[in-house]
PDB file of C-alpha atoms in Angstrom:
ATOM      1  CA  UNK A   1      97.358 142.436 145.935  1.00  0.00           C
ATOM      2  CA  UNK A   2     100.957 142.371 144.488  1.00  0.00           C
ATOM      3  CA  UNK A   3     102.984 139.504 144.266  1.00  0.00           C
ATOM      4  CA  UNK A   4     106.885 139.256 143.413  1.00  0.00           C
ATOM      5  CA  UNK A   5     107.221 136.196 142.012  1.00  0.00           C
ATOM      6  CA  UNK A   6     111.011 136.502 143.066  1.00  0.00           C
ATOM      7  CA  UNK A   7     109.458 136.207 147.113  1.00  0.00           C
ATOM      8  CA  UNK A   8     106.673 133.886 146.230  1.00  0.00           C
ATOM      9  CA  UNK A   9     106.391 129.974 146.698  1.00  0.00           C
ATOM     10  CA  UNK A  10     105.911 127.692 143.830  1.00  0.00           C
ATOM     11  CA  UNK A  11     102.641 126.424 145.241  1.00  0.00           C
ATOM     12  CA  UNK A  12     101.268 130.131 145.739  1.00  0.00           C
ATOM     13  CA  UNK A  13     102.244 130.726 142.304  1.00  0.00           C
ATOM     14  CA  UNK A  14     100.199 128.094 140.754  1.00  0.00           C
ATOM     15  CA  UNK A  15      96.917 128.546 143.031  1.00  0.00           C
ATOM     16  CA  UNK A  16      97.432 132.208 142.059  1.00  0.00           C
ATOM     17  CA  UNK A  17      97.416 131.258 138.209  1.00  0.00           C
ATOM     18  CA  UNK A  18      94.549 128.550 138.339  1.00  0.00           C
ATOM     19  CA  UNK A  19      91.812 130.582 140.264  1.00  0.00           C
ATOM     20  CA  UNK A  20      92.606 133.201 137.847  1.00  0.00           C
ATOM     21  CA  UNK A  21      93.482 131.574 133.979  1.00  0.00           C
ATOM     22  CA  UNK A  22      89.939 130.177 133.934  1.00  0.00           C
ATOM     23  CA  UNK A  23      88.213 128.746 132.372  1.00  0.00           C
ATOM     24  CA  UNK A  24      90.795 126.635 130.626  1.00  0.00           C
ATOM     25  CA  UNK A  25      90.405 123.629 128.047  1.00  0.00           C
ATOM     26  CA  UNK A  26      91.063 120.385 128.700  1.00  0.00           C
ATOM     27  CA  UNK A  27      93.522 118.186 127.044  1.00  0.00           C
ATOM     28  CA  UNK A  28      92.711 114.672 127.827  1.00  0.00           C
ATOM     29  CA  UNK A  29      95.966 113.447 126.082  1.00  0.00           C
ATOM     30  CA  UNK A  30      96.537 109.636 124.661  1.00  0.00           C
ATOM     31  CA  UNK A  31     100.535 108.447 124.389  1.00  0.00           C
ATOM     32  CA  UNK A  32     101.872 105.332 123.381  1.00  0.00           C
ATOM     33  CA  UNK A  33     105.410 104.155 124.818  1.00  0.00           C
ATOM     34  CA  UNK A  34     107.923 102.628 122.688  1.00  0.00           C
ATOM     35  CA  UNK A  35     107.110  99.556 123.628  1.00  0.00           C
ATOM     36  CA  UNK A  36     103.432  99.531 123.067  1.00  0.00           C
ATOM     37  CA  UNK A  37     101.792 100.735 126.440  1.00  0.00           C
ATOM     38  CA  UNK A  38      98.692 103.228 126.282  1.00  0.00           C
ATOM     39  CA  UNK A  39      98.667 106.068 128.439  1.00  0.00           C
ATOM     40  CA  UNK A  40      96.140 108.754 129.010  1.00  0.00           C
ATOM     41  CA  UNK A  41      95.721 111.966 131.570  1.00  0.00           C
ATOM     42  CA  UNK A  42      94.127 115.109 131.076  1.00  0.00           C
ATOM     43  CA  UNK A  43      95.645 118.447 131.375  1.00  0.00           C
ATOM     44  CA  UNK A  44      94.563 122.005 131.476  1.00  0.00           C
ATOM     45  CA  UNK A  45      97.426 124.204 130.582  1.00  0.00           C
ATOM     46  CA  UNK A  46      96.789 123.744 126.892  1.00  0.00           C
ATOM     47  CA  UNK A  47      95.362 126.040 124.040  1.00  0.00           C
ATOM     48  CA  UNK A  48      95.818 126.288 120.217  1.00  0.00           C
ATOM     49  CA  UNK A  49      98.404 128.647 119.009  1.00  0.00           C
ATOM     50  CA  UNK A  50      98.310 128.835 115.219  1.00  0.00           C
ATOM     51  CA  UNK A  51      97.070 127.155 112.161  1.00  0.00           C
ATOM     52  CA  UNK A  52     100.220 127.359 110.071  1.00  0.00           C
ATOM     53  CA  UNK A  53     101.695 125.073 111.120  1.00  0.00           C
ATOM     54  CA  UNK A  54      98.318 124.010 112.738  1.00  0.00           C
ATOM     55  CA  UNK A  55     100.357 124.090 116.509  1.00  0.00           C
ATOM     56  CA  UNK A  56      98.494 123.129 119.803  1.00  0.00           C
ATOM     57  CA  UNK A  57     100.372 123.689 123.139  1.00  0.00           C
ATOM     58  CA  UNK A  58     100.409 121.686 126.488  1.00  0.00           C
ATOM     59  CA  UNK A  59     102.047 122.536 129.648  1.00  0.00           C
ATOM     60  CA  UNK A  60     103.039 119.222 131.263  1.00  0.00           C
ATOM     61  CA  UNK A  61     104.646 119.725 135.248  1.00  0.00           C
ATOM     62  CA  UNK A  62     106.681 116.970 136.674  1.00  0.00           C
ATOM     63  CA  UNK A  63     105.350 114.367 139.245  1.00  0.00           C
ATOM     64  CA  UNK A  64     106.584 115.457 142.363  1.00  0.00           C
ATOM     65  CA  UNK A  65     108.630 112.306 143.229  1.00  0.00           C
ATOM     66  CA  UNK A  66     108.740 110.147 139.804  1.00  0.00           C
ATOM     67  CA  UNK A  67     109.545 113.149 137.586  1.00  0.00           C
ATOM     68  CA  UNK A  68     108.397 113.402 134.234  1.00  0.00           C
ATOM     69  CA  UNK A  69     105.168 111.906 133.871  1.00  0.00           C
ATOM     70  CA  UNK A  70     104.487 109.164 131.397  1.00  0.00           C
ATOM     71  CA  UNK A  71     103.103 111.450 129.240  1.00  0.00           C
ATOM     72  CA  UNK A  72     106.001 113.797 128.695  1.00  0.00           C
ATOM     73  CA  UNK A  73     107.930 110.500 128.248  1.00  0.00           C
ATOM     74  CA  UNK A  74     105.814 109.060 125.823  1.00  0.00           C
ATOM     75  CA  UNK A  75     105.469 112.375 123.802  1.00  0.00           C
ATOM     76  CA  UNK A  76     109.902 112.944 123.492  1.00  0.00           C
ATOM     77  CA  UNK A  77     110.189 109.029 123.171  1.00  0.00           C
ATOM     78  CA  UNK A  78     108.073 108.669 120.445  1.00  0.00           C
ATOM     79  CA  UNK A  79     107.172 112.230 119.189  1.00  0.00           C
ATOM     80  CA  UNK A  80     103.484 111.577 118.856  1.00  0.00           C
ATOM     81  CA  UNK A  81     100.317 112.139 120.988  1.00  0.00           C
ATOM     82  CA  UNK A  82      96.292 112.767 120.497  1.00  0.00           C
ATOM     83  CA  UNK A  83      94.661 115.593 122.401  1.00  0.00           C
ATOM     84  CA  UNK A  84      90.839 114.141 123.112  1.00  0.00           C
ATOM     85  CA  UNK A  85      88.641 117.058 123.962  1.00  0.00           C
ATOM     86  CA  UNK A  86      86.312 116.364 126.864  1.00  0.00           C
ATOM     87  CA  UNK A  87      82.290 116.496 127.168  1.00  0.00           C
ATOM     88  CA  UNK A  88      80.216 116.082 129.970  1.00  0.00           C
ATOM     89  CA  UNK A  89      79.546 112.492 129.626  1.00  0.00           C
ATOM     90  CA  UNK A  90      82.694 111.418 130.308  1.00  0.00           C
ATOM     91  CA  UNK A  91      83.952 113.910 132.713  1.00  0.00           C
ATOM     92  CA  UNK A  92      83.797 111.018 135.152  1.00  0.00           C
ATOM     93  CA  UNK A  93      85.743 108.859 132.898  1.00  0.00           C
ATOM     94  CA  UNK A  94      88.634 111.774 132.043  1.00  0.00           C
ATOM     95  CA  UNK A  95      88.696 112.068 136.268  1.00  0.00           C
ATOM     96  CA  UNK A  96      89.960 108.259 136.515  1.00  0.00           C
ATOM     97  CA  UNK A  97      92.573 108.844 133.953  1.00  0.00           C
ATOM     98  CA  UNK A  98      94.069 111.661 136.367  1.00  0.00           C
ATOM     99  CA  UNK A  99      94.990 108.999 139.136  1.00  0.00           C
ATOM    100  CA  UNK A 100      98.564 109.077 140.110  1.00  0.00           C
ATOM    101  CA  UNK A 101      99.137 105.003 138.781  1.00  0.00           C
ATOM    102  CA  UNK A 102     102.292 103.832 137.635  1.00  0.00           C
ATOM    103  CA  UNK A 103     103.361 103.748 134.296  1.00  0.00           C
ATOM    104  CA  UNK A 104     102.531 100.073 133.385  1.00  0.00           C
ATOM    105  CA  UNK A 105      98.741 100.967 134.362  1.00  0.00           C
ATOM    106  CA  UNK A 106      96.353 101.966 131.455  1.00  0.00           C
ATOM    107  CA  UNK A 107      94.145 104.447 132.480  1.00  0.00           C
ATOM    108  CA  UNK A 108      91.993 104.109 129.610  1.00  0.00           C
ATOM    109  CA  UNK A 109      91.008 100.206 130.767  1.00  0.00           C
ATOM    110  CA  UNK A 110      90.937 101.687 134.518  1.00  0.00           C
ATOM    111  CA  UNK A 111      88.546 103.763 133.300  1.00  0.00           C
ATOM    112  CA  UNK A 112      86.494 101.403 130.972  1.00  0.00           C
ATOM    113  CA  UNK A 113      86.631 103.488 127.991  1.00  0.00           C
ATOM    114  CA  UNK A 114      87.029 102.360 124.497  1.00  0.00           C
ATOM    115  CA  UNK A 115      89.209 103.684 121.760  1.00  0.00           C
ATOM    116  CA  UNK A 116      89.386 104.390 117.971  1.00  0.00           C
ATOM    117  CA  UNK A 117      92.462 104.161 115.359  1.00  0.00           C
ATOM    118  CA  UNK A 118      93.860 106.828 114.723  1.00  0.00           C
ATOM    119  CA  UNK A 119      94.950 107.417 110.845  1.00  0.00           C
ATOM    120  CA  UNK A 120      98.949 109.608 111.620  1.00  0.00           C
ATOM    121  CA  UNK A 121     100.132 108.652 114.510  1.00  0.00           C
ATOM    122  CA  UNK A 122      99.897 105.603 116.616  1.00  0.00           C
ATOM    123  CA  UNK A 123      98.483 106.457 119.731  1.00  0.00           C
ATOM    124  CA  UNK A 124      94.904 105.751 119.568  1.00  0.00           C
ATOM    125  CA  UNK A 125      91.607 108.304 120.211  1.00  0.00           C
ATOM    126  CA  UNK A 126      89.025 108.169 122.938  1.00  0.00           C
ATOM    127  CA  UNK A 127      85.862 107.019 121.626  1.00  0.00           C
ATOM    128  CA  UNK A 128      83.061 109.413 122.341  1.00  0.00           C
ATOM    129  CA  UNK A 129      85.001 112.405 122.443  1.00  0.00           C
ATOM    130  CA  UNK A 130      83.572 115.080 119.705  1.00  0.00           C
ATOM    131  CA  UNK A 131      87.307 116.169 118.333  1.00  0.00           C
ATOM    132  CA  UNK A 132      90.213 114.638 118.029  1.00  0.00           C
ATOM    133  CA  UNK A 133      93.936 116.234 117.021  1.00  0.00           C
ATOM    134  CA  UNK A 134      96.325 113.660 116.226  1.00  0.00           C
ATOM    135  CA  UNK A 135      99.180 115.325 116.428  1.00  0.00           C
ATOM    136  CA  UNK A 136     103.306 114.635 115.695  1.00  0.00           C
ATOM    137  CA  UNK A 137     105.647 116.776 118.370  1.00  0.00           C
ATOM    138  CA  UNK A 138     107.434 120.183 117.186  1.00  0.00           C
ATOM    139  CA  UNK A 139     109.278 121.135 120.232  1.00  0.00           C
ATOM    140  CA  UNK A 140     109.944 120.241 124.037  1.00  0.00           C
ATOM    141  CA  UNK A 141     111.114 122.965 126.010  1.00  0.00           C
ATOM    142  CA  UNK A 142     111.893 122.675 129.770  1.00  0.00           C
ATOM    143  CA  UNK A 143     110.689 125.694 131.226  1.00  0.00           C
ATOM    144  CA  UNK A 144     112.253 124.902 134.675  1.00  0.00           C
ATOM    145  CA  UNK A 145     113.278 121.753 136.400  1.00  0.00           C
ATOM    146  CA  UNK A 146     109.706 120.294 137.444  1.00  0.00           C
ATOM    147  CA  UNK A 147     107.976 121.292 133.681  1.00  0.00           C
ATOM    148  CA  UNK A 148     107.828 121.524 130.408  1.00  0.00           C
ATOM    149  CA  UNK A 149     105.949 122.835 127.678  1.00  0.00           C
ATOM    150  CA  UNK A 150     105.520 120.608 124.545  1.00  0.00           C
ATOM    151  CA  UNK A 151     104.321 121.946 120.958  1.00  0.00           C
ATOM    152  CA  UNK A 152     102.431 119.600 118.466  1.00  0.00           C
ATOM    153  CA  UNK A 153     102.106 119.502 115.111  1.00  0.00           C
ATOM    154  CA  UNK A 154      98.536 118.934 114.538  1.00  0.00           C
ATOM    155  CA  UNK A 155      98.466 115.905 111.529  1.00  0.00           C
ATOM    156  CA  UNK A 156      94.547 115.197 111.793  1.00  0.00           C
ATOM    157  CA  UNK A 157      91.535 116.463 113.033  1.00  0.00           C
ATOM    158  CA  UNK A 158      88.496 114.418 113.453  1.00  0.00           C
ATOM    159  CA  UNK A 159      85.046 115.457 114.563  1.00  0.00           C
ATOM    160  CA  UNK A 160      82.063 113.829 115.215  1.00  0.00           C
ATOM    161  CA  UNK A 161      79.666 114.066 112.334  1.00  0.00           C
ATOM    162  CA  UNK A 162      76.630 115.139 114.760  1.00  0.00           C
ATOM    163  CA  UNK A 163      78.485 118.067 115.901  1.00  0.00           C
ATOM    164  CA  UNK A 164      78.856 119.716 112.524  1.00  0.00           C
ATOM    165  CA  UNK A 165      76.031 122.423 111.552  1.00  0.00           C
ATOM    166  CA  UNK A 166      77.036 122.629 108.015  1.00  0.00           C
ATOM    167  CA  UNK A 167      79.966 120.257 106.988  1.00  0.00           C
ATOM    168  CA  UNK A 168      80.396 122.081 103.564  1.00  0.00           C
ATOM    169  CA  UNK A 169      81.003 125.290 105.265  1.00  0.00           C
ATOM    170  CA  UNK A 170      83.054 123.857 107.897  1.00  0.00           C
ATOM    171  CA  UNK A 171      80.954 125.031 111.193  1.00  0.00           C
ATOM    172  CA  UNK A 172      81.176 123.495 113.874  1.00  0.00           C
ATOM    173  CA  UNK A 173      78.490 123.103 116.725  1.00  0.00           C
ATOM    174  CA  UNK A 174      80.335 124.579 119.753  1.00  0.00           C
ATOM    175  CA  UNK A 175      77.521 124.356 121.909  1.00  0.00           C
ATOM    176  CA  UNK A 176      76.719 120.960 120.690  1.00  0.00           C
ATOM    177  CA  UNK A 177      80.277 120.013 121.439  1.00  0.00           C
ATOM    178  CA  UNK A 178      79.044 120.120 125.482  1.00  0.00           C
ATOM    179  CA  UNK A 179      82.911 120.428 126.422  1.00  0.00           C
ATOM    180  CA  UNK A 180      83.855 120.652 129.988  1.00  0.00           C
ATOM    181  CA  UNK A 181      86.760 123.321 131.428  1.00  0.00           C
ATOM    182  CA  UNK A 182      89.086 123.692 134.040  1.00  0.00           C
ATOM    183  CA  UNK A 183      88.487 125.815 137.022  1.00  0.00           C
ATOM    184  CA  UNK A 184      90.315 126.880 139.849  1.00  0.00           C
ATOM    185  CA  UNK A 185      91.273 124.404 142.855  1.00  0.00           C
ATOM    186  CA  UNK A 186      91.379 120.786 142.288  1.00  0.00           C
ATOM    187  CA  UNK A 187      88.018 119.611 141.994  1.00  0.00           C
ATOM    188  CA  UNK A 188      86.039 122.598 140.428  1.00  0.00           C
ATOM    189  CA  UNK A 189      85.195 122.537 136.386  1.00  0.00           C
ATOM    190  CA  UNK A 190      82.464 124.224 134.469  1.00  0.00           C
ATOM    191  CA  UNK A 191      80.265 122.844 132.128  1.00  0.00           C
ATOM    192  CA  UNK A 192      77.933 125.540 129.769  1.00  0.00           C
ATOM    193  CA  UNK A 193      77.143 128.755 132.273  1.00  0.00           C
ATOM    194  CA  UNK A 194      76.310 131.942 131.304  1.00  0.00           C
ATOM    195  CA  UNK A 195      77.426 132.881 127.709  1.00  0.00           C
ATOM    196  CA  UNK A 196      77.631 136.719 125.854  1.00  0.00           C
ATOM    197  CA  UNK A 197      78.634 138.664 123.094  1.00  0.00           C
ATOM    198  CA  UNK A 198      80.879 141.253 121.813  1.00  0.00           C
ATOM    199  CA  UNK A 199      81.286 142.363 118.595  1.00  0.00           C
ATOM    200  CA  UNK A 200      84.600 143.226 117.511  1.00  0.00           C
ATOM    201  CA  UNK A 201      85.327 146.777 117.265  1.00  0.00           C
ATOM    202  CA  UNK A 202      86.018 148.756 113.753  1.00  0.00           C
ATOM    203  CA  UNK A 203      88.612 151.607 113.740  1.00  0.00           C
ATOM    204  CA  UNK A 204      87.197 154.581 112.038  1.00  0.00           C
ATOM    205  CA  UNK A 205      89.910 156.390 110.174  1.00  0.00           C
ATOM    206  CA  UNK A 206      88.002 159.021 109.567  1.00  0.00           C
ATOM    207  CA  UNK A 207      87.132 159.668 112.554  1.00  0.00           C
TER     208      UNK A 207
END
């Protein structure tokens, strides 16, 4: 199949790129407003994209009729945010925060989850999630009229002590961390499946 994205419809375009960019990391993403309210939605066009600075990237799309969402508000506003990473156990939990509520709602007590302080930045983390970037905002770059793509500064990491295999060395326990990831549609995620190896190849300049 071809498509020319010049001929294709926005909503093609983005069932086209979810049922194929999988599976994707969550970003279950705490803001604080100026004036104090807590916000918190989860998003799946995010990744890391280098350690120096130590940047992490999140693709935020409008709401269809309020614009941007309270996130993307919160984040320019204030210029600060916390990326959550998601495990199983509260998958449920990280689903209520998606509802569509208005902005003086917080998700986090509509969801009944509890949160920690968070030592740069003022919005707080979700307790029981394994790691934790707080994170201070780089850039905001409107990447068409219904999205934007915001870069973050990661300030902090924290991660729970059980899910380190050797704190002195600095590894972590990815299976341990039990993280859930996006699939395609809007209700599908995956959570472990099958796993393999490849070892990175070695040029032979000799050969």
């Amino acid at each position: 199949m071809y498509y020319d994205i010049g001929d294709t419809d926005d909503q093609t375009i983005y069932k086209l790129m979810v049922s194929t960019v999988t599976p994707r990391p969550i970003a279950w993403v705490t803001t604080q407003s100026p004036d104090g309210a807590l916000n918190a939605a989860p998003y799946s066009f995010f990744n890391a994209m280098g350690p120096n600075p130590p940047t992490l990237a999140l693709g935020l799309m409008h709401d269809p009729a309020r614009g941007r969402k309270d996130t993307a508000r919160n984040i320019l506003d204030t210029g600060e945010f916390v990326v959550n990473l998601v495990p199983r156990a509260l998958a449920e939990a990280m689903n209520v925060t998606a509802i569509d509520a208005p902005a003086q709602i917080d998700e986090l007590a509509l969801a009944g989850l509890s949160t920690l302080p968070s030592t740069k930045v003022s919005p707080p983390r979700i307790d029981g999630s394994p790691v934790q970037f707080e994170c201070s905002l780089l850039s905001g770059v409107a990447t068409g009229p219904k999205q934007m793509v915001v870069l973050g500064r990661i300030e902090a990491i924290h991660i729970a002590d059980d899910k380190m295999l050797d704190p002195a060395r600095n590894y972590v326990d990815t299976r341990g961390l039990d993280l859930v990831a996006r699939l395609e549609g809007s209700q599908w995620y995956q959570h472990g499946g099958e796993r393999f190896e490849m070892s990175r190849p070695v040029f032979d300049k000799d050969r």
